[in-house]
PDB file of C-alpha atoms in Angstrom:
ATOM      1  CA  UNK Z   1       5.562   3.428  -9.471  1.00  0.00           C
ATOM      2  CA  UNK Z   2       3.248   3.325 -12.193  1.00  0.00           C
ATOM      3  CA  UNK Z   3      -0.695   3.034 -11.997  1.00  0.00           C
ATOM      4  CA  UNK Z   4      -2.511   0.713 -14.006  1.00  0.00           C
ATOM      5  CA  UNK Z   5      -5.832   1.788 -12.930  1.00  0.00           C
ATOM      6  CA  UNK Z   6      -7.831   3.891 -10.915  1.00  0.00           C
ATOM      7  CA  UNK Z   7     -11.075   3.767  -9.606  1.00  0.00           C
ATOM      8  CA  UNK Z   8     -13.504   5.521  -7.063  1.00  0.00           C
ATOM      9  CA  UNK Z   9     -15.127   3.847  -5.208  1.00  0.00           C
ATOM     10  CA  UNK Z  10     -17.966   6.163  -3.678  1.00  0.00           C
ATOM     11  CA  UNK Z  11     -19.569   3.693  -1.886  1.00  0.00           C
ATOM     12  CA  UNK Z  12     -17.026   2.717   0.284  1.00  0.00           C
ATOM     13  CA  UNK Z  13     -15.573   6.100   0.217  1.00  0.00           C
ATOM     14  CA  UNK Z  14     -12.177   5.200  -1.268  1.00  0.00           C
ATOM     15  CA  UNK Z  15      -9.943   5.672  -4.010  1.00  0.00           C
ATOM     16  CA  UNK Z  16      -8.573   2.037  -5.684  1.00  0.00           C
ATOM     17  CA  UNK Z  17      -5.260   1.812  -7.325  1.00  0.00           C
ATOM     18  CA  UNK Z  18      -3.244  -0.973  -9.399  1.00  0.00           C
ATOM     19  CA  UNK Z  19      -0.328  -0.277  -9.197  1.00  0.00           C
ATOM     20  CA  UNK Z  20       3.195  -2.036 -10.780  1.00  0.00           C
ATOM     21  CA  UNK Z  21       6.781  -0.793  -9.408  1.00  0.00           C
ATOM     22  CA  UNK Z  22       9.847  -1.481 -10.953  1.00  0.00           C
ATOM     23  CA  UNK Z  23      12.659  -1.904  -8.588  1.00  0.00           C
ATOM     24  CA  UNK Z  24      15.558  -3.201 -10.503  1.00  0.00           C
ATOM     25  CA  UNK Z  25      18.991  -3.530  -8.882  1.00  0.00           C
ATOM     26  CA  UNK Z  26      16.798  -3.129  -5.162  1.00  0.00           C
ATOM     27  CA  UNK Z  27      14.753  -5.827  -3.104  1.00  0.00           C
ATOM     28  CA  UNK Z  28      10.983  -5.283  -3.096  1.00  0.00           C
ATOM     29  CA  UNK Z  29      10.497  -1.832  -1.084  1.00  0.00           C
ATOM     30  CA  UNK Z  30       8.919  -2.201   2.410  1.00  0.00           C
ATOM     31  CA  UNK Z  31       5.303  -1.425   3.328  1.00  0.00           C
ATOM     32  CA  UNK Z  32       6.651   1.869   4.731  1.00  0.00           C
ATOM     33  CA  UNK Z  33       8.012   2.847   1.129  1.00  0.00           C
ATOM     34  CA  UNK Z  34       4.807   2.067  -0.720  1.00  0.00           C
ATOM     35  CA  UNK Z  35       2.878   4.146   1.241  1.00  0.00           C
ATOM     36  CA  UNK Z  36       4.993   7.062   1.022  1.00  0.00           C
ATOM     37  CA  UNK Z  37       5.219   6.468  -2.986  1.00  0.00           C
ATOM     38  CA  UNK Z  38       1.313   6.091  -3.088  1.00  0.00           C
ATOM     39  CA  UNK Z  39       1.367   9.625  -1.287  1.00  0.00           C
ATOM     40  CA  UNK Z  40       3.148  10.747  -4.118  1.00  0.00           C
ATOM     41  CA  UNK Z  41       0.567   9.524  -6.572  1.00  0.00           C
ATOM     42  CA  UNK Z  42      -2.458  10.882  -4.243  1.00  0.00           C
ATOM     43  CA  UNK Z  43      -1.631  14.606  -3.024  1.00  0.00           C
ATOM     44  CA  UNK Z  44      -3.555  14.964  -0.187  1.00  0.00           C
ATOM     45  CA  UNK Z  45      -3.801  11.718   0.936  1.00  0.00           C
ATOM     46  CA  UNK Z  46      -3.538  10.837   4.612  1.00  0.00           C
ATOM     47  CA  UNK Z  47      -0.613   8.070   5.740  1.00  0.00           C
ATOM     48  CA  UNK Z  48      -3.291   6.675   8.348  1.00  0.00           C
ATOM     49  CA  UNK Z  49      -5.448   6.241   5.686  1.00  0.00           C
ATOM     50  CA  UNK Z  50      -3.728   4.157   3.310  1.00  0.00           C
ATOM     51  CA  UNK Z  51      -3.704   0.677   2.788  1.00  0.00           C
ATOM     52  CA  UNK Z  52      -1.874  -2.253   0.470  1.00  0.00           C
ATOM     53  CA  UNK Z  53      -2.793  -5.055  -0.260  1.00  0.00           C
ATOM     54  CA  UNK Z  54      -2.181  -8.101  -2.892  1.00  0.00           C
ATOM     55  CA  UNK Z  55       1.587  -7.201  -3.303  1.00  0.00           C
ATOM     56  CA  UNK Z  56       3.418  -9.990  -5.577  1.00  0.00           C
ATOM     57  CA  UNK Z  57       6.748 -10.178  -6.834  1.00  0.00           C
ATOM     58  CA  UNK Z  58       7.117 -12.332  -9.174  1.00  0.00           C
ATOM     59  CA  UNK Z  59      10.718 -15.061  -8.599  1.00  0.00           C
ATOM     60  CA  UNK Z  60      13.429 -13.454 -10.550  1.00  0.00           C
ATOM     61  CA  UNK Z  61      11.737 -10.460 -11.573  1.00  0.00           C
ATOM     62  CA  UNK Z  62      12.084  -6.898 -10.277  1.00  0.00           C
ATOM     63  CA  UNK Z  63       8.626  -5.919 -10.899  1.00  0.00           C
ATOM     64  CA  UNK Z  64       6.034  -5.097  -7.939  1.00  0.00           C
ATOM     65  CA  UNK Z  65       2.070  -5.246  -8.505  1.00  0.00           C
ATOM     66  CA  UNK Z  66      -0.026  -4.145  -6.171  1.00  0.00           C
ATOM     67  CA  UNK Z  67      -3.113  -3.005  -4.844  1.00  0.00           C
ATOM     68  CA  UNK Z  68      -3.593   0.276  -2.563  1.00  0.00           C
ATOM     69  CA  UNK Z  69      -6.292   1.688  -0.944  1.00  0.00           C
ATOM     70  CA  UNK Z  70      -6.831   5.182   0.158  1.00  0.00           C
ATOM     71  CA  UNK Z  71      -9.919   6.500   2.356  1.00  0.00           C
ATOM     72  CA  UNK Z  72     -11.511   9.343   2.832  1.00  0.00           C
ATOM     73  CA  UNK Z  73     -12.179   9.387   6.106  1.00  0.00           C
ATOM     74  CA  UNK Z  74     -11.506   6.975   9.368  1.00  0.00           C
ATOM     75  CA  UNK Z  75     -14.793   5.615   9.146  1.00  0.00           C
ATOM     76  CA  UNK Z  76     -14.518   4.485   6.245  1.00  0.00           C
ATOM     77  CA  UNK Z  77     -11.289   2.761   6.522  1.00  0.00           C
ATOM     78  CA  UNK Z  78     -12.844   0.616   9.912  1.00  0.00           C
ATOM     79  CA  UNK Z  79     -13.965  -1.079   7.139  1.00  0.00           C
ATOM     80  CA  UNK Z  80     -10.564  -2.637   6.624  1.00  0.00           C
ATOM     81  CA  UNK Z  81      -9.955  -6.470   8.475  1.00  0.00           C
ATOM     82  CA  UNK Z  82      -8.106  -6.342  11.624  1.00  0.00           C
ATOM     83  CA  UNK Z  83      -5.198  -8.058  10.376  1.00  0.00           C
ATOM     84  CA  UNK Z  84      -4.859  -5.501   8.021  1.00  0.00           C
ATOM     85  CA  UNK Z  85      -5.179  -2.871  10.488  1.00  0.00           C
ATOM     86  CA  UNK Z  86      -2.225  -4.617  12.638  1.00  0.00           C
ATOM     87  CA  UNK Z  87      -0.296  -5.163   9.606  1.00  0.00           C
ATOM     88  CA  UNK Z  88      -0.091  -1.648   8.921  1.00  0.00           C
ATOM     89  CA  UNK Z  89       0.693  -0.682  12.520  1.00  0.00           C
ATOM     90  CA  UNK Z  90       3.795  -2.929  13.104  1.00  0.00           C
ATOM     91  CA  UNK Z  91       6.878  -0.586  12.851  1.00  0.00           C
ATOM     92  CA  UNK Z  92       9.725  -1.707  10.442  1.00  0.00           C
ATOM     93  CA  UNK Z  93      12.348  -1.550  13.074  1.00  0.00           C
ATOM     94  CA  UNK Z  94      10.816  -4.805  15.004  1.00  0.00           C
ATOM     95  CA  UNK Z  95      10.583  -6.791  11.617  1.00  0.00           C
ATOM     96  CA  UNK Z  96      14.371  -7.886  11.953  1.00  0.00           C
ATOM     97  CA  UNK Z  97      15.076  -8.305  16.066  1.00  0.00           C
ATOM     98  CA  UNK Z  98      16.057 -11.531  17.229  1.00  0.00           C
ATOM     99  CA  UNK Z  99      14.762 -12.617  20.346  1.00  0.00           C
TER     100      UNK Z  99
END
């Protein structure tokens, strides 16, 4: 993973970052992976606290851009849509049950 940019935001008490992941020979990583590689990026960085958004993979391409947000605080992150929220909660195991 490989930031483009970075950027405080103070005001919203978070940290922004661009990001663009190669993945070649490997589908696009899962939400789950992300997160653990933004961890990487941000030492001390809480897993609760983290969010992406605007992932795209471009057709036939094994490059990743991205956005992730990381919060200081839980208050701070309420600031996040719902969706979002729920997006983030879903566990990977229940992505591929049939029912």
């Amino acid at each position: 993973m490989e930031i483009i940019e970075r950027k405080e935001n103070t005001l919203l008490g978070r940290v922004e970052i661009t990001f663009t992941l190669n993945h070649s020979s490997a589908p696009t990583p899962s939400l789950s992976k992300m997160i653990e590689m933004v961890m990487k990026l941000e030492p001390g960085s809480k897993k609760d606290l983290i969010y992406i958004k605007n992932v795209n993979t471009r057709f036939g391409m094994a490059r990743t851009n991205g956005l992730a947000l990381i919060y200081e605080s839980e208050e701070y992150a309420n600031l996040e849509p719902e969706y979002i929220k729920l997006r983030h909660e879903i566990p990977e195991e229940s992505e591929g049950v049939d029912e």
